[in-house]
Amino acid sequence: MSNNKKTICHLTSPHPRFDTRIFHKECVSLVKMGYIVNLLVADGKDDEFINGVKIFGLKKPKNKFARLFKTTKAIYKKSLEINADVYHFHDPELILVGLKLIKLGKKVVYDVHEDLPRQRFIKKYGKVFRPVFEKLLEQIEIYAVRRFSAVFTATPHIMERFIGVNDNLNTLCNFPIISEFNDAQIKSEQKRNKIAYVGDIILERGICEMVKSIENIDVQLDICGKFSDKGLRETVELLPGWKKVNFYGYVDRVKVAEVLSESVAGMVTLHPHSNFIDSYPVKMFEYMAASLPVISSNFPLFQEIIEGNNCGICVNPMDSDEIAKAITFLLDNRLEAKKIGENGKKAVLERYNWNMEINKLSDVYQKLTI
């Protein structure tokens, strides 16, 4: 790049400032490419400059209604103050902000993390209104995507929805940063009778089945994440298996690596929800990067990755007994588990890593900032 550095501004309303995809992968990578990078987050914390990224902490909304209206307005106002060359937003609720910036002649990138019309909040509208609402969201999103300067999607499945809608359409998969899981960081050589789960905790991500599966096994379940469903923690804590759970809550990347280093396997037993079946769970690839066997749902895409690379066991995520059998096998066959974990690490090094995605990010930004 020339000495005339271009300014980039990433926007998010619900995500934390150190979100793995937004901050650690995209923002930090863009700094290394030579861009001036800003990040707007609505977390109510102080502004700070870290890893070359200038983070602006806007007021944290009190509820979803405030986030949808007051927060988006504040983000738009701050975006104009920064006057960036490229704006890159990460949430559907910021589509209107993106369209306003486009009208001002700005270049805007939409980063599609999930399949919006199929997200779980749509379920509450029932069988009659749900299809109508899904169609409406689909049309709104397509209308917007057609106008943006570029679009990144987190999976090939999401990208298929926008083929022919935007000419600058790209997948940017949430594959792990290998250095976070290298031998220097994963210090423990002695695996304990532990399995791990990393990520948000909601009913559809299989928390109840995981806890039930360890009731009669000599194993502990280490959980790194936060409960996103109101009242779910109280329900799960009543399960007999909860006494074998070490709940750490939301932790940093170093703690995640430490937890994985002590575990025999990583869990990604998502329910067969439409938004999960064709997803690329970040945790799956992080387990593989940490040389852990993966116990995953038996979705065709997951089977292609896990069984195709012989790096784990696929199970019926709704059957806690079947999950228990997979855990028991890996606990009882440590040498086999070690080999399975090594297969996963090899697959990550060869295919499923962030370094493979950086070139896509770089190519798009080079075209946008010419």
XYZ file of C-alpha atoms in Angstrom, residues 45-310:
266
model
C -16.882 1.102 27.927
C -14.112 3.650 27.430
C -12.402 4.240 24.106
C -9.077 2.476 23.710
C -6.316 1.805 21.204
C -5.194 -1.815 21.133
C -3.368 -3.963 18.576
C -3.451 -0.993 16.225
C -7.249 -0.708 16.337
C -8.972 2.436 17.655
C -12.069 1.273 19.536
C -14.912 3.677 20.265
C -17.270 2.550 23.022
C -20.750 3.982 22.531
C -23.504 3.928 25.140
C -24.766 0.433 25.914
C -28.503 0.059 25.190
C -30.832 -0.907 28.043
C -32.858 -3.296 25.886
C -33.340 -4.549 22.325
C -35.729 -1.739 21.459
C -33.140 0.867 22.457
C -30.479 -1.019 20.519
C -32.561 -1.095 17.354
C -33.322 2.618 17.394
C -31.132 4.708 19.696
C -27.948 2.678 19.239
C -28.168 2.530 15.452
C -28.679 6.293 15.389
C -25.607 6.820 17.601
C -23.519 4.496 15.446
C -24.529 6.374 12.302
C -23.641 9.725 13.878
C -20.222 8.483 15.018
C -19.625 6.901 11.596
C -20.017 10.300 9.948
C -17.521 11.850 12.390
C -14.889 9.257 11.494
C -15.404 9.842 7.753
C -13.832 6.529 6.722
C -13.023 5.378 3.206
C -14.759 2.048 3.808
C -17.447 1.084 6.343
C -17.834 -2.575 7.305
C -20.879 -3.534 9.404
C -21.709 -6.855 11.057
C -25.359 -6.845 12.088
C -28.663 -6.901 10.154
C -30.025 -4.137 12.376
C -27.371 -1.837 10.869
C -28.586 -2.361 7.291
C -30.331 1.024 7.337
C -27.103 2.667 8.547
C -25.272 1.009 5.672
C -27.838 2.209 3.139
C -27.592 5.782 4.469
C -23.806 5.688 4.116
C -24.152 4.360 0.559
C -26.414 7.311 -0.284
C -23.632 9.634 0.880
C -21.292 8.026 -1.619
C -19.428 5.855 0.907
C -18.192 2.341 0.246
C -19.970 -0.126 2.514
C -19.305 -3.807 3.241
C -21.984 -6.057 4.749
C -20.610 -8.963 6.803
C -23.336 -11.619 7.020
C -22.619 -13.805 10.043
C -25.866 -15.782 9.995
C -28.788 -16.697 7.757
C -31.106 -13.874 8.884
C -34.531 -15.237 7.806
C -33.773 -18.547 9.531
C -32.582 -17.149 12.873
C -34.178 -18.558 16.005
C -36.064 -15.378 17.009
C -38.327 -15.911 13.990
C -39.778 -19.030 15.650
C -41.903 -16.995 18.044
C -44.112 -15.799 15.184
C -45.715 -19.237 14.832
C -46.543 -21.383 11.822
C -48.911 -18.845 10.258
C -46.888 -15.638 10.428
C -43.380 -17.107 10.429
C -43.206 -17.823 6.656
C -44.497 -14.317 5.915
C -41.930 -12.721 8.210
C -39.126 -14.888 6.771
C -40.052 -13.787 3.244
C -40.166 -10.141 4.280
C -36.729 -10.285 5.889
C -35.371 -12.092 2.856
C -36.597 -9.379 0.502
C -35.316 -6.544 2.700
C -31.886 -8.127 2.939
C -31.680 -8.796 -0.810
C -32.745 -5.207 -1.546
C -29.888 -3.952 0.636
C -27.269 -6.459 -0.524
C -27.818 -5.368 -4.111
C -26.640 -1.862 -3.172
C -23.597 -2.544 -1.005
C -20.030 -2.265 -2.288
C -19.119 -5.782 -1.145
C -20.580 -8.649 0.878
C -18.850 -11.247 3.042
C -20.726 -14.326 4.222
C -19.556 -16.603 7.028
C -20.472 -19.799 5.126
C -20.930 -20.920 1.513
C -24.552 -21.808 2.359
C -25.367 -18.198 3.246
C -23.585 -16.986 0.118
C -25.879 -19.076 -2.086
C -28.785 -16.793 -1.143
C -27.055 -13.798 -2.717
C -25.614 -15.275 -5.906
C -26.559 -12.957 -8.759
C -27.582 -10.207 -6.332
C -24.162 -8.641 -5.703
C -21.132 -8.948 -7.991
C -18.651 -8.531 -5.135
C -19.782 -11.540 -3.109
C -17.293 -13.525 -1.018
C -17.163 -16.168 1.702
C -15.030 -15.344 4.723
C -15.126 -18.405 6.934
C -14.695 -18.238 10.705
C -11.701 -20.542 10.746
C -9.351 -20.343 13.754
C -6.160 -18.333 14.150
C -3.636 -21.152 14.457
C -1.273 -19.236 16.747
C -3.916 -19.144 19.494
C -3.663 -22.908 19.804
C 0.041 -23.541 19.243
C 2.163 -25.685 21.529
C 3.513 -22.699 23.463
C 0.044 -21.674 24.570
C -1.347 -25.155 25.162
C 1.013 -26.033 28.009
C -0.684 -29.016 29.632
C 0.689 -32.373 28.537
C -1.526 -34.361 30.895
C -5.111 -34.622 29.729
C -7.627 -34.854 32.543
C -11.039 -36.486 32.641
C -12.562 -33.393 31.100
C -14.507 -32.431 28.024
C -15.077 -28.859 26.873
C -17.755 -26.628 25.434
C -16.957 -23.110 24.206
C -19.603 -20.661 22.981
C -22.971 -19.092 23.672
C -25.328 -21.216 25.737
C -28.862 -21.550 24.420
C -31.280 -24.465 24.443
C -30.773 -25.243 20.743
C -27.017 -25.540 21.176
C -27.586 -28.706 23.198
C -26.704 -27.631 26.724
C -29.297 -29.909 28.388
C -28.238 -32.992 26.436
C -24.564 -32.319 27.199
C -25.171 -32.021 30.924
C -27.424 -35.097 30.949
C -24.810 -37.108 29.035
C -22.211 -36.833 31.833
C -24.507 -37.871 34.709
C -23.132 -41.429 34.908
C -19.618 -40.850 33.566
C -16.450 -40.068 35.515
C -15.843 -36.827 33.654
C -16.147 -33.084 34.120
C -17.603 -30.657 31.595
C -15.774 -27.321 31.340
C -17.982 -24.577 29.883
C -16.675 -21.247 28.579
C -19.557 -19.025 27.513
C -22.599 -17.153 28.701
C -26.257 -18.109 29.025
C -28.219 -16.116 26.450
C -31.691 -17.465 27.254
C -33.486 -16.018 30.270
C -34.042 -18.637 32.943
C -32.086 -21.354 31.136
C -29.226 -21.444 33.636
C -31.625 -22.021 36.527
C -33.187 -24.932 34.592
C -29.853 -26.510 33.671
C -28.486 -26.198 37.208
C -31.302 -28.476 38.406
C -29.991 -31.350 36.259
C -27.995 -34.002 38.214
C -25.070 -33.683 35.806
C -24.541 -29.991 36.658
C -22.525 -30.964 39.750
C -19.832 -32.142 37.328
C -19.757 -28.854 35.415
C -17.042 -26.215 35.778
C -18.733 -23.046 34.543
C -16.256 -20.270 33.709
C -18.602 -17.843 31.964
C -17.285 -15.603 29.191
C -13.469 -15.765 29.168
C -10.597 -14.471 27.032
C -8.787 -16.400 24.317
C -5.919 -17.412 26.616
C -8.322 -19.068 29.064
C -10.083 -20.861 26.214
C -6.743 -22.331 25.082
C -5.982 -23.392 28.661
C -9.352 -25.149 29.059
C -8.979 -26.964 25.750
C -5.440 -28.046 26.645
C -6.768 -30.037 29.609
C -9.711 -31.626 27.784
C -10.072 -34.977 26.082
C -12.732 -33.768 23.610
C -14.707 -30.728 22.480
C -18.507 -30.653 22.201
C -20.545 -29.154 19.359
C -23.834 -31.065 19.608
C -26.159 -28.460 18.110
C -29.836 -29.253 17.633
C -31.066 -29.792 14.031
C -32.203 -26.177 13.690
C -32.287 -24.732 10.173
C -29.699 -22.098 11.117
C -27.231 -24.733 12.367
C -27.435 -27.588 9.856
C -25.361 -25.793 7.199
C -23.257 -23.683 9.566
C -19.515 -23.676 10.208
C -19.350 -23.563 14.043
C -16.249 -21.675 15.149
C -15.876 -23.966 18.151
C -15.610 -27.038 15.925
C -12.517 -25.732 14.190
C -11.054 -24.372 17.422
C -11.272 -27.842 18.959
C -9.538 -29.239 15.900
C -6.852 -26.537 16.092
C -6.238 -27.552 19.712
C -5.802 -31.208 18.627
C -9.037 -32.247 20.341
C -11.373 -34.938 19.022
C -14.733 -33.365 18.210
C -18.075 -34.801 19.324
C -20.502 -33.196 16.883
C -24.051 -33.376 15.620
C -24.576 -35.869 12.791
C -25.547 -33.262 10.176
C -24.321 -34.096 6.640
C -21.985 -31.068 6.533
C -20.546 -31.854 9.971
C -20.070 -35.506 8.977
C -18.233 -34.381 5.857
C -15.783 -32.415 7.994
C -15.492 -34.646 11.071
C -15.767 -38.119 9.587
C -14.124 -37.027 6.336
C -11.006 -36.060 8.287
C -11.401 -38.800 10.930
